[in-house]
Short mmCIF file of C-alpha atoms in Angstrom, two decimals:
data_model
loop_
_atom_site.label_atom_id
_atom_site.label_comp_id
_atom_site.label_asym_id
_atom_site.label_seq_id
_atom_site.Cartn_x
_atom_site.Cartn_y
_atom_site.Cartn_z
CA MET X 841 50.38 -129.53 -105.88
CA PHE X 842 51.16 -127.27 -102.91
CA ILE X 843 48.52 -126.38 -100.34
CA ARG X 844 48.73 -122.80 -99.08
CA ALA X 845 46.53 -121.87 -96.12
CA TYR X 846 45.14 -118.35 -95.81
CA LEU X 847 44.24 -116.97 -92.36
CA ARG X 848 42.61 -113.58 -91.90
CA ALA X 849 41.19 -111.49 -89.09
CA SER X 850 39.41 -108.18 -89.57
CA THR X 851 40.89 -106.23 -86.63
CA ASP X 852 43.86 -106.23 -84.28
CA GLU X 853 41.55 -107.30 -81.47
CA GLN X 854 40.97 -110.64 -83.25
CA ASP X 855 43.43 -113.51 -83.65
CA ALA X 856 43.99 -114.44 -87.28
CA ASN X 857 45.70 -117.67 -86.22
CA ARG X 858 42.59 -118.89 -84.41
CA ALA X 859 41.69 -121.30 -87.24
CA ARG X 860 45.23 -122.61 -87.81
CA ASN X 861 44.72 -125.82 -85.82
CA GLU X 862 41.43 -126.49 -87.58
CA LEU X 863 43.10 -126.22 -90.99
CA VAL X 864 45.92 -128.53 -89.88
CA GLN X 865 43.45 -131.10 -88.54
CA PHE X 866 41.48 -130.90 -91.78
CA SER X 867 44.56 -131.46 -93.93
CA ASP X 868 45.61 -134.39 -91.74
CA SER X 869 42.16 -135.96 -92.20
CA LYS X 870 42.64 -135.70 -95.98
CA ASN X 871 46.20 -137.11 -95.83
CA VAL X 872 47.69 -133.94 -97.28
CA ARG X 873 50.09 -131.39 -95.83
CA ILE X 874 49.95 -127.60 -95.77
CA ALA X 875 53.09 -126.15 -97.38
CA SER X 876 52.79 -122.64 -95.93
CA PHE X 877 50.53 -120.25 -94.03
CA TYR X 878 49.71 -116.68 -95.01
CA THR X 879 48.30 -114.64 -92.14
CA GLU X 880 47.12 -111.05 -92.01
CA THR X 881 44.84 -108.60 -90.24
CA GLN X 882 42.75 -106.98 -92.94
CA SER X 883 39.05 -106.57 -93.61
CA GLY X 884 37.60 -109.05 -96.08
CA ALA X 885 35.82 -106.05 -97.61
CA LYS X 886 39.19 -104.77 -98.88
CA ILE X 887 40.49 -106.12 -102.16
CA GLU X 888 44.11 -105.07 -101.50
CA ARG X 889 45.50 -107.55 -98.98
CA PRO X 890 49.30 -108.00 -98.99
CA GLU X 891 49.45 -111.59 -97.74
CA LEU X 892 46.70 -112.80 -100.06
CA GLY X 893 48.53 -111.12 -102.92
CA ARG X 894 51.77 -112.82 -101.86
CA LEU X 895 50.00 -116.19 -101.73
CA ILE X 896 48.74 -115.73 -105.30
CA MET X 897 52.21 -114.69 -106.49
CA ASP X 898 53.86 -117.68 -104.76
CA SER X 899 51.39 -120.21 -106.19
CA HIS X 900 51.94 -122.44 -109.20
CA PRO X 901 49.18 -123.66 -111.54
CA GLY X 902 47.20 -126.40 -109.79
CA ASP X 903 48.10 -125.30 -106.25
CA VAL X 904 45.41 -125.15 -103.57
CA LEU X 905 44.25 -122.15 -101.55
CA LEU X 906 42.87 -123.55 -98.28
CA ILE X 907 40.53 -121.44 -96.15
CA GLU X 908 38.28 -122.06 -93.15
CA LYS X 909 35.24 -120.26 -94.60
CA VAL X 910 34.60 -118.27 -97.75
CA ASP X 911 34.26 -115.04 -95.78
CA ARG X 912 37.96 -115.36 -94.87
CA LEU X 913 38.63 -114.89 -98.58
CA SER X 914 36.00 -112.33 -99.50
CA ARG X 915 33.34 -109.98 -98.20
CA LEU X 916 33.79 -107.90 -101.33
CA PRO X 917 31.09 -106.28 -103.47
CA PHE X 918 30.33 -108.44 -106.50
CA GLU X 919 32.35 -106.38 -108.99
CA GLN X 920 35.46 -106.46 -106.77
CA TRP X 921 34.96 -110.17 -106.08
CA LYS X 922 35.03 -110.77 -109.85
CA VAL X 923 38.42 -108.99 -110.00
CA LEU X 924 39.87 -111.14 -107.19
CA LYS X 925 38.34 -114.29 -108.64
CA SER X 926 39.88 -113.53 -112.05
CA LYS X 927 43.32 -113.37 -110.41
CA LEU X 928 42.77 -116.79 -108.84
CA VAL X 929 41.47 -118.24 -112.12
CA LYS X 930 44.39 -116.76 -114.09
CA ALA X 931 46.84 -118.31 -111.62
CA ASN X 932 44.92 -121.61 -111.92
CA ILE X 933 44.57 -121.86 -108.13
CA HIS X 934 42.05 -124.32 -106.73
CA ILE X 935 40.04 -123.20 -103.70
CA VAL X 936 39.25 -125.62 -100.89
CA VAL X 937 36.95 -124.46 -98.10
CA VAL X 938 36.79 -126.51 -94.90
CA ASP X 939 33.08 -125.89 -94.30
CA GLN X 940 32.18 -126.51 -97.97
CA PRO X 941 32.51 -130.31 -98.50
CA MET X 942 31.77 -129.99 -102.24
CA THR X 943 35.15 -128.29 -102.64
CA HIS X 944 37.11 -131.12 -101.02
CA GLY X 945 37.16 -133.34 -104.12
CA ILE X 946 40.12 -131.37 -105.49
CA LEU X 947 42.29 -133.00 -102.83
CA SER X 948 41.53 -136.51 -104.11
CA GLY X 949 44.21 -136.11 -106.76
CA THR X 950 42.34 -137.83 -109.61
CA GLU X 951 41.68 -135.85 -112.79
CA GLU X 952 37.97 -136.76 -112.80
CA HIS X 953 37.40 -135.65 -109.21
CA THR X 954 39.42 -132.48 -109.79
CA MET X 955 37.33 -131.45 -112.83
CA ILE X 956 34.02 -132.12 -111.06
CA ALA X 957 35.15 -130.39 -107.89
CA LYS X 958 36.39 -127.38 -109.86
CA VAL X 959 32.98 -126.84 -111.47
CA LEU X 960 31.17 -127.26 -108.15
CA THR X 961 33.69 -125.05 -106.37
CA GLU X 962 33.23 -122.15 -108.79
CA PHE X 963 29.47 -122.22 -108.26
CA MET X 964 29.69 -122.66 -104.47
CA ILE X 965 32.35 -119.97 -104.04
CA ASP X 966 30.35 -117.41 -106.04
CA LEU X 967 27.25 -118.16 -103.97
CA ALA X 968 29.10 -118.13 -100.65
CA ALA X 969 30.96 -114.92 -101.54
CA ALA X 970 27.65 -113.21 -102.31
CA MET X 971 26.21 -114.43 -99.00
CA ALA X 972 29.31 -113.27 -97.09
CA ARG X 973 29.00 -109.79 -98.61
CA ASP X 974 25.28 -109.67 -97.80
CA ASP X 975 26.02 -110.69 -94.19
CA TYR X 976 28.72 -108.00 -93.98
CA GLU X 977 26.40 -105.28 -95.27
CA THR X 978 23.56 -106.42 -92.97
CA ARG X 979 25.79 -106.33 -89.89
CA ARG X 980 27.16 -102.91 -90.86
CA LYS X 981 23.62 -101.59 -91.32
CA ARG X 982 22.49 -102.95 -87.95
CA GLN X 983 25.61 -101.57 -86.27
CA ALA X 984 24.94 -98.11 -87.73
CA GLN X 985 21.31 -98.31 -86.62
CA GLY X 986 22.41 -99.32 -83.12
CA ILE X 987 24.86 -96.42 -82.92
CA GLU X 988 22.25 -93.92 -84.08
CA LYS X 989 19.78 -95.24 -81.51
CA ALA X 990 22.42 -95.02 -78.75
CA LYS X 991 23.28 -91.47 -79.81
CA THR X 992 19.62 -90.51 -79.67
CA LEU X 993 19.43 -91.88 -76.14
CA GLY X 994 22.73 -90.23 -75.21
CA LYS X 995 24.37 -93.58 -74.45
CA TYR X 996 26.89 -93.97 -77.30
CA LEU X 997 30.46 -94.03 -75.99
CA GLY X 998 32.23 -95.21 -79.15
CA ARG X 999 34.28 -98.39 -79.45
CA GLN X 1000 35.64 -99.41 -76.07
CA PRO X 1001 38.89 -101.37 -75.49
CA ASP X 1002 38.78 -104.80 -73.85
CA HIS X 1003 40.07 -103.71 -70.43
CA GLY X 1004 39.95 -107.24 -69.04
CA LEU X 1005 42.15 -108.58 -71.84
CA ARG X 1006 44.64 -105.73 -71.48
CA GLN X 1007 44.81 -106.24 -67.72
CA ASN X 1008 45.58 -109.94 -68.23
CA ILE X 1009 48.26 -109.02 -70.75
CA ARG X 1010 49.88 -106.63 -68.28
CA LEU X 1011 49.79 -109.26 -65.52
CA LEU X 1012 51.51 -111.83 -67.74
CA LEU X 1013 54.13 -109.30 -68.87
CA ASP X 1014 54.78 -108.37 -65.25
CA GLU X 1015 55.35 -112.08 -64.54
CA GLY X 1016 58.10 -112.08 -67.15
CA LYS X 1017 56.20 -113.83 -69.94
CA SER X 1018 57.40 -113.10 -73.48
CA TRP X 1019 55.12 -111.53 -76.09
CA SER X 1020 54.91 -114.88 -77.90
CA GLN X 1021 53.89 -116.64 -74.69
CA VAL X 1022 51.23 -114.00 -73.99
CA GLN X 1023 49.92 -114.30 -77.56
CA SER X 1024 49.71 -118.08 -77.23
CA LEU X 1025 48.00 -117.99 -73.82
CA LEU X 1026 45.46 -115.24 -74.52
CA LYS X 1027 44.96 -115.72 -78.28
CA CYS X 1028 45.39 -112.02 -79.00
CA SER X 1029 47.36 -110.06 -81.60
CA ARG X 1030 50.83 -108.61 -81.05
CA SER X 1031 49.50 -105.10 -81.68
CA THR X 1032 47.08 -105.55 -78.76
CA ILE X 1033 50.00 -106.68 -76.58
CA ALA X 1034 51.97 -103.63 -77.72
CA LYS X 1035 49.14 -101.31 -76.67
CA ALA X 1036 48.87 -102.97 -73.26
CA ALA X 1037 52.65 -102.88 -72.80
CA LYS X 1038 52.78 -99.18 -73.71
CA LEU X 1039 50.00 -98.43 -71.21
CA ASN X 1040 51.91 -100.42 -68.60
CA GLU X 1041 55.04 -98.33 -69.24
CA LEU X 1042 53.07 -95.10 -68.91
CA LYS X 1043 51.57 -96.23 -65.61
CA THR X 1044 55.03 -97.20 -64.34
CA ASP X 1045 56.44 -93.80 -65.32
CA GLU X 1046 53.51 -92.06 -63.61
CA SER X 1047 54.09 -94.10 -60.46
CA ILE X 1048 57.77 -93.11 -60.40
CA LEU X 1049 56.88 -89.43 -60.82
CA GLN X 1050 54.39 -89.66 -57.97
CA ARG X 1051 57.10 -91.07 -55.72
CA PHE X 1052 59.44 -88.19 -56.55
CA ASP X 1053 56.63 -85.70 -55.91
CA SER X 1054 56.09 -87.17 -52.46
CA LEU X 1055 59.76 -86.73 -51.45
#
């Protein structure tokens, strides 16, 4: 039995590896070891996710898919969740969710505990997946309502970048820190670092041009 951990963030502004330490600590507490991590930045409302697909393809019957919460696996509509679930069932992959203790019995290794946990897991995962989708739709609805209200009041400016984060990234890059060091220190994605670095280059080029103009 191999344990494969799945880490997901919805946007580039989030850090998909945020929960990595929690999953490692959990596996240590259960005296098991994670064989590999699969990390990606994709919405849980999308059924096509390359790293999740790769995890399923890499898995053998009886392997474990370890996740922090069910919403890391799915925020899909029910019909699409059934499609994803059928892939996991066909591959005979067990799902263990850190914040769902009823799913932990699969890690005990005994046939009795595995059978009981599998039945409980199927029920709990279906319920949690439905709740995750409902939460997703509720938040989207409230967000849309908030935007409409802001537009009515003439206050909607669209999604704004985290200027503070990008300024800190630029400061660390100016100090000579590597992208990996910046990512570790600020817990941000490499695409966010790339955007900040590009902006830094543009500002540097502009500064050079201003100097030439003043000559």
